[in-house]
Short mmCIF file of C-alpha atoms in Angstrom, two decimals:
data_model
loop_
_atom_site.label_atom_id
_atom_site.label_comp_id
_atom_site.label_asym_id
_atom_site.label_seq_id
_atom_site.Cartn_x
_atom_site.Cartn_y
_atom_site.Cartn_z
CA UNK A 1 -16.65 -22.89 0.77
CA UNK A 2 -15.39 -19.42 -0.06
CA UNK A 3 -17.05 -18.21 -3.18
CA UNK A 4 -15.46 -16.35 -6.05
CA UNK A 5 -16.51 -12.73 -6.28
CA UNK A 6 -17.95 -10.82 -9.13
CA UNK A 7 -17.24 -7.09 -8.80
CA UNK A 8 -18.77 -4.65 -11.07
CA UNK A 9 -16.79 -1.35 -11.34
CA UNK A 10 -18.30 2.09 -12.04
CA UNK A 11 -16.15 4.81 -13.37
CA UNK A 12 -17.21 8.06 -11.65
CA UNK A 13 -16.27 11.64 -12.80
CA UNK A 14 -17.39 14.74 -10.93
CA UNK A 15 -19.90 12.59 -9.07
CA UNK A 16 -21.54 11.09 -12.18
CA UNK A 17 -21.06 7.73 -13.93
CA UNK A 18 -19.10 8.14 -17.03
CA UNK A 19 -20.12 5.28 -19.29
CA UNK A 20 -23.68 5.01 -20.46
CA UNK A 21 -26.01 2.15 -19.76
CA UNK A 22 -29.40 0.65 -20.61
CA UNK A 23 -30.65 -0.35 -17.19
CA UNK A 24 -34.42 -0.73 -17.02
CA UNK A 25 -36.29 1.44 -14.62
CA UNK A 26 -33.35 3.66 -14.13
CA UNK A 27 -34.44 7.32 -13.57
CA UNK A 28 -31.05 8.80 -13.98
CA UNK A 29 -28.48 6.89 -15.99
CA UNK A 30 -25.65 8.97 -14.61
CA UNK A 31 -26.40 8.50 -10.84
CA UNK A 32 -23.70 6.20 -9.37
CA UNK A 33 -25.88 5.60 -6.23
CA UNK A 34 -28.75 4.25 -8.33
CA UNK A 35 -26.46 2.06 -10.53
CA UNK A 36 -24.68 0.70 -7.44
CA UNK A 37 -28.16 -0.25 -5.99
CA UNK A 38 -29.07 -2.07 -9.14
CA UNK A 39 -25.86 -3.99 -9.05
CA UNK A 40 -26.08 -4.89 -5.39
CA UNK A 41 -29.84 -5.96 -5.81
CA UNK A 42 -28.65 -8.05 -8.78
CA UNK A 43 -26.28 -10.09 -6.56
CA UNK A 44 -22.99 -8.25 -6.90
CA UNK A 45 -20.54 -9.41 -4.33
CA UNK A 46 -18.97 -6.17 -4.00
CA UNK A 47 -19.18 -2.65 -5.61
CA UNK A 48 -16.21 -0.70 -6.86
CA UNK A 49 -16.10 2.99 -7.66
CA UNK A 50 -13.08 4.34 -9.62
CA UNK A 51 -12.95 8.09 -9.34
CA UNK A 52 -11.52 9.56 -12.46
CA UNK A 53 -12.24 13.12 -11.60
CA UNK A 54 -9.36 15.15 -12.94
CA UNK A 55 -9.43 18.40 -11.04
CA UNK A 56 -8.93 18.64 -7.43
CA UNK A 57 -11.79 21.13 -7.07
CA UNK A 58 -14.27 18.35 -7.87
CA UNK A 59 -12.73 15.68 -5.62
CA UNK A 60 -15.29 16.16 -2.94
CA UNK A 61 -17.99 14.86 -5.23
CA UNK A 62 -16.78 11.23 -4.55
CA UNK A 63 -17.28 11.56 -0.83
CA UNK A 64 -20.96 12.45 -1.39
CA UNK A 65 -21.44 9.50 -3.76
CA UNK A 66 -19.81 7.11 -1.30
CA UNK A 67 -21.93 8.43 1.61
CA UNK A 68 -25.18 8.04 -0.24
CA UNK A 69 -24.29 4.66 -1.69
CA UNK A 70 -23.23 3.25 1.71
CA UNK A 71 -26.74 4.06 3.13
CA UNK A 72 -28.39 2.12 0.36
CA UNK A 73 -26.11 -0.83 -0.43
CA UNK A 74 -25.17 -3.37 2.14
CA UNK A 75 -22.45 -5.15 0.44
CA UNK A 76 -18.70 -4.15 0.47
CA UNK A 77 -17.82 -0.96 -1.31
CA UNK A 78 -14.35 -0.30 -2.60
CA UNK A 79 -13.28 3.19 -3.80
CA UNK A 80 -10.16 3.99 -5.84
CA UNK A 81 -8.77 6.79 -7.86
CA UNK A 82 -6.78 9.79 -6.63
CA UNK A 83 -6.19 8.31 -3.14
CA UNK A 84 -2.91 9.85 -2.12
CA UNK A 85 -2.76 10.09 1.59
CA UNK A 86 -3.74 8.61 4.99
CA UNK A 87 -6.18 11.69 5.22
CA UNK A 88 -7.85 10.65 1.90
CA UNK A 89 -8.21 7.11 3.14
CA UNK A 90 -9.66 8.33 6.45
CA UNK A 91 -12.16 10.50 4.64
CA UNK A 92 -13.36 7.76 2.28
CA UNK A 93 -13.73 5.26 5.21
CA UNK A 94 -15.69 7.76 7.23
CA UNK A 95 -18.06 8.38 4.27
CA UNK A 96 -18.86 4.67 4.32
CA UNK A 97 -16.38 3.04 1.97
CA UNK A 98 -15.22 -0.45 3.24
CA UNK A 99 -11.97 -0.62 1.35
CA UNK A 100 -9.83 1.84 -0.49
CA UNK A 101 -7.60 1.08 -3.43
CA UNK A 102 -4.37 2.81 -3.74
CA UNK A 103 -2.34 2.97 -7.03
CA UNK A 104 0.05 5.79 -7.81
CA UNK A 105 0.63 6.71 -4.13
CA UNK A 106 1.64 3.12 -3.35
CA UNK A 107 4.28 3.25 -6.03
CA UNK A 108 5.66 6.66 -5.17
CA UNK A 109 5.68 5.99 -1.51
CA UNK A 110 5.21 2.28 -0.55
CA UNK A 111 5.34 3.42 3.19
CA UNK A 112 1.77 4.71 2.73
CA UNK A 113 0.70 1.13 2.58
CA UNK A 114 2.58 0.27 5.75
CA UNK A 115 1.12 3.13 7.60
CA UNK A 116 -2.48 2.88 6.36
CA UNK A 117 -2.69 -0.90 6.88
CA UNK A 118 -1.45 -0.42 10.40
CA UNK A 119 -3.90 2.44 11.05
CA UNK A 120 -7.03 1.02 9.44
CA UNK A 121 -6.20 -2.68 9.18
CA UNK A 122 -5.13 -4.69 6.15
CA UNK A 123 -8.73 -5.68 5.42
CA UNK A 124 -9.42 -2.22 3.96
CA UNK A 125 -6.21 -1.67 2.03
CA UNK A 126 -6.24 -2.71 -1.60
CA UNK A 127 -3.29 -1.93 -3.84
CA UNK A 128 -4.11 -1.52 -7.42
CA UNK A 129 -1.37 -2.55 -9.82
CA UNK A 130 -1.53 -1.47 -13.39
CA UNK A 131 0.97 -3.41 -15.53
CA UNK A 132 2.01 -3.66 -19.14
CA UNK A 133 4.16 -6.35 -20.75
CA UNK A 134 7.58 -5.10 -21.40
CA UNK A 135 9.96 -7.65 -22.84
CA UNK A 136 10.21 -10.42 -20.22
CA UNK A 137 8.55 -8.69 -17.50
CA UNK A 138 5.30 -6.75 -16.58
CA UNK A 139 6.06 -3.15 -15.84
CA UNK A 140 4.08 -0.98 -13.37
CA UNK A 141 2.48 2.13 -14.78
CA UNK A 142 1.05 4.87 -12.67
CA UNK A 143 -1.07 7.99 -13.07
CA UNK A 144 -3.97 5.93 -14.80
CA UNK A 145 -1.43 4.13 -17.09
CA UNK A 146 0.44 7.24 -18.39
CA UNK A 147 3.73 7.02 -16.55
CA UNK A 148 6.08 4.04 -16.88
CA UNK A 149 8.18 3.22 -13.65
CA UNK A 150 10.59 0.51 -14.55
CA UNK A 151 9.25 -1.51 -11.66
CA UNK A 152 8.54 -5.23 -12.08
CA UNK A 153 4.92 -5.85 -11.22
CA UNK A 154 5.52 -9.39 -9.63
CA UNK A 155 8.15 -8.02 -7.28
CA UNK A 156 5.98 -5.00 -6.48
CA UNK A 157 3.06 -7.43 -5.66
CA UNK A 158 5.24 -9.34 -3.18
CA UNK A 159 6.44 -6.05 -1.66
CA UNK A 160 2.90 -4.86 -1.20
CA UNK A 161 1.85 -8.04 0.50
CA UNK A 162 4.74 -7.56 2.95
CA UNK A 163 3.75 -3.89 3.45
CA UNK A 164 0.31 -4.99 4.65
CA UNK A 165 -1.96 -4.87 1.62
CA UNK A 166 -5.07 -7.00 2.19
CA UNK A 167 -5.73 -7.59 -1.51
CA UNK A 168 -4.31 -6.82 -4.94
CA UNK A 169 -6.38 -5.45 -7.81
CA UNK A 170 -4.40 -6.31 -10.92
CA UNK A 171 -5.10 -4.56 -14.22
CA UNK A 172 -3.47 -5.35 -17.51
CA UNK A 173 -2.90 -2.12 -19.41
CA UNK A 174 -2.51 -4.19 -22.55
CA UNK A 175 -5.90 -5.77 -22.14
CA UNK A 176 -7.86 -2.93 -20.54
CA UNK A 177 -10.63 -1.71 -22.90
CA UNK A 178 -10.03 -4.32 -25.56
CA UNK A 179 -12.73 -6.85 -24.40
CA UNK A 180 -10.39 -9.68 -25.37
CA UNK A 181 -10.04 -11.20 -21.95
CA UNK A 182 -7.77 -10.76 -18.94
CA UNK A 183 -4.03 -11.11 -19.21
CA UNK A 184 -4.03 -14.61 -17.91
CA UNK A 185 -0.33 -15.07 -17.69
CA UNK A 186 -0.16 -11.82 -15.58
CA UNK A 187 -2.84 -13.07 -13.24
CA UNK A 188 -1.32 -16.57 -12.91
CA UNK A 189 2.09 -15.07 -12.14
CA UNK A 190 0.85 -12.71 -9.54
CA UNK A 191 -1.57 -15.05 -7.86
CA UNK A 192 0.99 -17.67 -7.41
CA UNK A 193 3.51 -15.14 -6.04
CA UNK A 194 1.39 -13.82 -3.23
CA UNK A 195 -0.73 -15.32 -0.40
CA UNK A 196 -3.23 -12.56 -0.38
CA UNK A 197 -6.29 -12.49 -2.61
CA UNK A 198 -6.01 -11.16 -6.14
CA UNK A 199 -8.82 -9.35 -8.09
CA UNK A 200 -8.40 -9.67 -11.85
CA UNK A 201 -9.15 -6.70 -13.98
CA UNK A 202 -8.95 -5.32 -17.50
CA UNK A 203 -10.32 -6.79 -20.71
CA UNK A 204 -13.48 -8.60 -20.04
CA UNK A 205 -15.75 -8.93 -23.08
CA UNK A 206 -17.54 -12.19 -22.59
CA UNK A 207 -18.66 -14.42 -19.75
CA UNK A 208 -15.99 -16.91 -20.60
CA UNK A 209 -13.37 -14.20 -19.75
CA UNK A 210 -14.75 -14.29 -16.29
CA UNK A 211 -14.29 -18.05 -16.03
CA UNK A 212 -10.77 -17.75 -17.32
CA UNK A 213 -9.96 -15.10 -14.78
CA UNK A 214 -10.92 -17.31 -11.90
CA UNK A 215 -9.19 -20.27 -13.35
CA UNK A 216 -5.98 -18.18 -13.57
CA UNK A 217 -5.95 -18.21 -9.71
CA UNK A 218 -7.71 -14.86 -9.12
CA UNK A 219 -10.11 -14.87 -6.30
CA UNK A 220 -12.42 -12.20 -7.78
CA UNK A 221 -13.07 -10.88 -11.17
CA UNK A 222 -13.79 -7.16 -11.81
CA UNK A 223 -15.60 -5.91 -15.00
CA UNK A 224 -16.91 -2.59 -16.11
CA UNK A 225 -18.12 -2.39 -19.70
CA UNK A 226 -20.12 -5.74 -19.98
CA UNK A 227 -22.19 -4.59 -16.94
CA UNK A 228 -22.22 -0.86 -17.86
CA UNK A 229 -23.61 -1.38 -21.37
CA UNK A 230 -26.07 -4.03 -20.15
CA UNK A 231 -24.40 -6.86 -22.25
CA UNK A 232 -24.79 -9.06 -19.31
CA UNK A 233 -26.51 -8.70 -15.91
CA UNK A 234 -24.72 -9.74 -12.73
CA UNK A 235 -27.30 -12.61 -12.49
CA UNK A 236 -26.35 -13.89 -15.92
CA UNK A 237 -22.65 -13.67 -15.17
CA UNK A 238 -23.20 -15.61 -11.88
CA UNK A 239 -25.46 -18.19 -13.47
CA UNK A 240 -22.77 -18.77 -16.23
CA UNK A 241 -19.93 -19.24 -13.79
CA UNK A 242 -22.00 -21.62 -11.71
CA UNK A 243 -22.83 -23.68 -14.91
CA UNK A 244 -18.96 -23.99 -15.37
CA UNK A 245 -18.59 -25.32 -11.90
CA UNK A 246 -17.11 -22.11 -10.49
CA UNK A 247 -18.38 -21.55 -6.94
CA UNK A 248 -20.28 -18.25 -6.71
CA UNK A 249 -22.81 -16.92 -4.26
CA UNK A 250 -26.31 -17.27 -5.81
CA UNK B 1 -35.56 1.02 23.13
CA UNK B 2 -32.08 2.42 22.48
CA UNK B 3 -29.14 0.61 21.06
CA UNK B 4 -25.53 1.87 21.62
CA UNK B 5 -22.83 1.21 19.07
CA UNK B 6 -19.58 1.56 20.94
CA UNK B 7 -17.19 3.90 19.31
CA UNK B 8 -13.78 3.36 20.60
CA UNK B 9 -11.84 4.35 17.41
CA UNK B 10 -11.50 0.82 16.21
CA UNK B 11 -11.54 1.88 12.63
CA UNK B 12 -14.27 2.25 10.09
CA UNK B 13 -17.71 1.70 11.80
CA UNK B 14 -19.89 3.69 9.30
CA UNK B 15 -21.15 0.53 7.64
CA UNK B 16 -22.25 -0.84 11.11
CA UNK B 17 -24.04 2.54 11.82
CA UNK B 18 -25.68 2.61 8.26
CA UNK B 19 -26.99 -0.90 8.58
CA UNK B 20 -28.48 -0.43 12.03
CA UNK B 21 -30.17 2.77 11.01
CA UNK B 22 -31.52 1.10 7.96
CA UNK B 23 -33.11 -1.67 10.03
CA UNK B 24 -34.08 0.41 13.03
CA UNK B 25 -35.86 3.16 10.85
CA UNK B 26 -37.50 5.44 13.43
CA UNK B 27 -38.63 2.67 15.74
CA UNK B 28 -35.38 2.22 17.71
CA UNK B 29 -32.82 4.81 18.75
CA UNK B 30 -29.34 4.05 17.60
CA UNK B 31 -26.60 5.99 19.34
CA UNK B 32 -22.96 5.82 18.44
CA UNK B 33 -20.83 6.83 21.47
CA UNK B 34 -18.01 6.06 23.82
CA UNK B 35 -19.82 7.86 26.69
CA UNK B 36 -20.01 5.24 29.54
CA UNK B 37 -23.15 6.83 31.05
CA UNK B 38 -24.94 6.34 27.73
CA UNK B 39 -23.69 2.83 27.41
CA UNK B 40 -24.92 2.06 30.99
CA UNK B 41 -28.47 3.30 30.24
CA UNK B 42 -28.85 1.55 26.88
CA UNK B 43 -30.85 -1.57 26.33
CA UNK B 44 -28.39 -3.22 23.92
CA UNK B 45 -24.83 -2.82 22.92
CA UNK B 46 -22.96 -3.43 19.73
CA UNK B 47 -19.24 -3.90 19.86
CA UNK B 48 -17.71 -3.51 16.45
CA UNK B 49 -13.99 -4.04 15.73
CA UNK B 50 -11.68 -3.72 12.79
CA UNK B 51 -7.94 -3.82 12.57
CA UNK B 52 -5.89 -5.98 14.99
CA UNK B 53 -6.89 -7.68 18.27
CA UNK B 54 -4.17 -5.65 19.89
CA UNK B 55 -5.25 -2.20 18.54
CA UNK B 56 -8.94 -2.96 19.44
CA UNK B 57 -8.11 -3.92 23.07
CA UNK B 58 -5.94 -0.91 23.36
CA UNK B 59 -8.85 1.23 22.00
CA UNK B 60 -11.10 -0.15 24.72
CA UNK B 61 -8.47 0.51 27.36
CA UNK B 62 -7.92 4.02 26.22
CA UNK B 63 -11.39 5.04 27.31
CA UNK B 64 -11.45 5.34 30.96
CA UNK B 65 -14.06 3.09 32.60
CA UNK B 66 -15.18 1.57 29.32
CA UNK B 67 -14.17 -2.01 30.04
CA UNK B 68 -15.70 -1.91 33.54
CA UNK B 69 -18.94 -0.47 32.04
CA UNK B 70 -18.92 -3.28 29.37
CA UNK B 71 -18.32 -5.93 32.02
CA UNK B 72 -21.19 -4.64 34.11
CA UNK B 73 -23.48 -4.43 31.14
CA UNK B 74 -22.88 -7.88 29.76
CA UNK B 75 -21.68 -10.00 32.66
CA UNK B 76 -23.36 -8.58 35.77
CA UNK B 77 -26.60 -7.15 34.27
CA UNK B 78 -26.80 -9.71 31.50
CA UNK B 79 -28.05 -7.33 28.87
CA UNK B 80 -27.77 -8.24 25.11
CA UNK B 81 -24.50 -7.49 23.51
CA UNK B 82 -23.42 -8.17 19.95
CA UNK B 83 -19.71 -8.33 18.89
CA UNK B 84 -18.79 -8.12 15.32
CA UNK B 85 -15.54 -9.50 13.80
CA UNK B 86 -12.75 -8.36 16.20
CA UNK B 87 -15.56 -7.45 18.44
CA UNK B 88 -16.42 -11.05 18.77
CA UNK B 89 -12.75 -12.12 18.95
CA UNK B 90 -12.19 -9.79 21.99
CA UNK B 91 -14.68 -12.10 24.02
CA UNK B 92 -11.65 -14.47 24.39
CA UNK B 93 -9.19 -14.59 27.13
CA UNK B 94 -6.30 -13.97 24.90
CA UNK B 95 -5.28 -13.02 21.30
CA UNK B 96 -2.09 -13.68 19.46
CA UNK B 97 -2.21 -11.02 16.68
CA UNK B 98 0.91 -8.78 16.55
CA UNK B 99 1.63 -9.76 20.18
CA UNK B 100 0.01 -11.69 23.04
CA UNK B 101 -2.83 -9.51 24.27
CA UNK B 102 -5.39 -10.05 27.06
CA UNK B 103 -9.03 -10.08 25.84
CA UNK B 104 -12.22 -9.39 27.85
CA UNK B 105 -12.34 -13.00 29.00
CA UNK B 106 -16.12 -13.44 28.54
CA UNK B 107 -15.96 -16.62 26.73
CA UNK B 108 -12.93 -18.52 27.45
CA UNK B 109 -10.66 -19.34 24.63
CA UNK B 110 -8.08 -17.94 22.33
CA UNK B 111 -7.74 -16.07 19.08
CA UNK B 112 -5.12 -17.46 16.71
CA UNK B 113 -4.14 -17.09 13.07
CA UNK B 114 -6.00 -19.22 10.59
CA UNK B 115 -3.90 -22.11 9.49
CA UNK B 116 -3.20 -21.40 5.79
CA UNK B 117 -1.83 -24.92 5.14
CA UNK B 118 1.47 -23.64 3.69
CA UNK B 119 -0.13 -21.24 1.42
CA UNK B 120 -3.00 -23.32 0.19
CA UNK B 121 -5.47 -20.88 1.65
CA UNK B 122 -5.04 -17.17 1.09
CA UNK B 123 -5.28 -14.75 3.99
CA UNK B 124 -7.08 -12.63 4.79
CA UNK B 125 -10.12 -14.87 4.32
CA UNK B 126 -12.08 -12.34 2.19
CA UNK B 127 -15.45 -12.81 0.58
CA UNK B 128 -18.62 -14.72 0.78
CA UNK B 129 -18.73 -17.99 2.58
CA UNK B 130 -21.52 -20.18 3.70
CA UNK B 131 -22.37 -20.57 7.41
CA UNK B 132 -23.10 -23.91 8.96
CA UNK B 133 -25.63 -23.38 11.79
CA UNK B 134 -24.68 -25.91 14.56
CA UNK B 135 -27.18 -24.76 17.19
CA UNK B 136 -30.18 -22.60 17.41
CA UNK B 137 -29.43 -19.08 18.05
CA UNK B 138 -31.84 -16.12 18.55
CA UNK B 139 -30.01 -14.06 16.10
CA UNK B 140 -30.52 -16.70 13.35
CA UNK B 141 -34.37 -16.62 13.31
CA UNK B 142 -35.51 -16.87 9.75
CA UNK B 143 -31.91 -17.44 8.57
CA UNK B 144 -31.53 -20.55 6.42
CA UNK B 145 -28.66 -22.96 6.99
CA UNK B 146 -25.85 -22.47 4.41
CA UNK B 147 -26.59 -18.82 3.92
CA UNK B 148 -23.75 -16.68 2.53
CA UNK B 149 -22.19 -14.15 4.73
CA UNK B 150 -19.31 -11.66 4.03
CA UNK B 151 -16.13 -12.34 5.79
CA UNK B 152 -12.75 -10.57 6.13
CA UNK B 153 -10.32 -11.66 8.75
CA UNK B 154 -7.10 -13.60 9.30
CA UNK B 155 -7.64 -14.76 12.85
CA UNK B 156 -10.02 -17.12 14.32
CA UNK B 157 -11.72 -17.37 17.76
CA UNK B 158 -11.25 -20.91 19.32
CA UNK B 159 -13.43 -21.20 22.34
CA UNK B 160 -12.67 -23.84 25.02
CA UNK B 161 -16.39 -24.77 25.45
CA UNK B 162 -17.69 -25.81 22.02
CA UNK B 163 -21.26 -25.40 23.30
CA UNK B 164 -21.13 -21.67 22.73
CA UNK B 165 -20.60 -22.16 18.94
CA UNK B 166 -23.72 -21.39 17.04
CA UNK B 167 -22.22 -21.45 13.50
CA UNK B 168 -19.00 -22.36 11.66
CA UNK B 169 -17.71 -21.73 8.24
CA UNK B 170 -15.39 -23.85 6.05
CA UNK B 171 -12.04 -22.21 5.29
CA UNK B 172 -8.93 -24.39 5.82
CA UNK B 173 -10.82 -25.87 8.82
CA UNK B 174 -14.25 -25.33 10.44
CA UNK B 175 -13.83 -21.68 11.64
CA UNK B 176 -16.18 -20.57 14.45
CA UNK B 177 -18.20 -17.75 12.89
CA UNK B 178 -20.91 -17.24 15.39
CA UNK B 179 -21.25 -17.70 19.10
CA UNK B 180 -24.06 -17.33 21.67
CA UNK B 181 -23.56 -17.51 25.42
CA UNK B 182 -26.64 -16.48 27.30
CA UNK B 183 -26.92 -12.61 26.48
CA UNK B 184 -23.68 -12.45 24.62
CA UNK B 185 -23.76 -12.82 20.73
CA UNK B 186 -20.91 -12.59 18.21
CA UNK B 187 -20.46 -12.94 14.62
CA UNK B 188 -17.05 -13.28 12.85
CA UNK B 189 -18.59 -12.30 9.56
CA UNK B 190 -20.04 -8.81 8.91
CA UNK B 191 -23.81 -8.79 9.02
CA UNK B 192 -23.59 -5.18 8.05
CA UNK B 193 -22.01 -6.10 4.66
CA UNK B 194 -23.96 -9.33 4.12
CA UNK B 195 -26.78 -7.91 2.05
CA UNK B 196 -30.37 -8.51 3.09
CA UNK B 197 -29.66 -11.75 5.00
CA UNK B 198 -27.19 -9.75 7.07
CA UNK B 199 -29.71 -7.10 7.81
CA UNK B 200 -32.00 -9.92 9.08
CA UNK B 201 -29.55 -10.92 11.58
CA UNK B 202 -29.25 -7.25 12.75
CA UNK B 203 -33.11 -7.09 12.92
CA UNK B 204 -33.16 -10.29 14.95
CA UNK B 205 -30.68 -8.76 17.42
CA UNK B 206 -32.72 -5.55 17.68
CA UNK B 207 -35.87 -7.59 18.25
CA UNK B 208 -34.41 -9.72 21.04
#
């Protein structure tokens, strides 16, 4: 039986992890490679790096981080943030990323998803959807949630599936950072509208939130803070899900 | 000993390279190349594969003499070869992804889309699934039955002779996820992304 995935996400800026953490035996708390290794040793089903480097000059730092991590972690590695072009995707994959997540570029130019999935295969193209509730619909936001687009998230999700995306990483802008749980309605609506796997993101504060995320129809749950700050370990999260009869890899 | 990972521009093979280097350390030479002379002189060959069946077969065809060299290596000389993901699928006679495409014909059978049972099962089949070992295989030495492996694919290999199947996984139906026919080995899952247990499979292949 296919297991539900737990994906810890690390925010990386200028080659360093942004949020602090209390890992034991960690020599350098800001080193993304070391943190990724701890997650993968702890049973993470996949590792996600979100590059939040603001300036273009420092963009190259993420390539170095990916290269080093892929030599130490033998679980899938997804990298997102600032991915604009086929060339960016190519570079990340060559450094050892297994999947690349595309956000703003997919909204501005949906053809980039068509082209990249043809060139590299759907299996490595993840489309990241950042959405906020607006009246009756969920609206897509780009540029790290700063720009509204007027685009309906559900319609966009269907379009991305058609364009060749292998997975959707869905983040609720309303919930992100609140630790009050995923936007369950959003996850339900998107999961039931597409036939590709959905990764739920944004809002996890407790282990029950992970359970709710899977029950909403998502195939994987992504979380940052609860793992960053050492509130829970990956092992604890997995044991908890298993205790709630949610199939996970242990 | 030297092992060649065939680089025929089939997409991202860095993870395959990294995992083989991790297991081989300095004991075994790992070469990544499309040079047919180097392939001929190597002891073992790894055939990775990402993207579609069609694009991978085209990739092999685009390198002059490559398919002949692989045939000679695996079929005439019977040297060990490991196909991963689409690398395994290409063992078939024919594949139906994008369009009908002829495969290598090493293990007779076809590659078709996984039946998603009207949307009940999402495709691609992405994530960790357990393998059911149905026959002893040299690459499964010290691998427990029901171990988790990482999968990402939408198509499945359906061999005519079921005796070549060494493991299956349950997704919509019993999907063939490992084959062994004499010197030819293949995994539908990605040992290079399947954590320590996956590295064990790579080690088993290296030690053959």
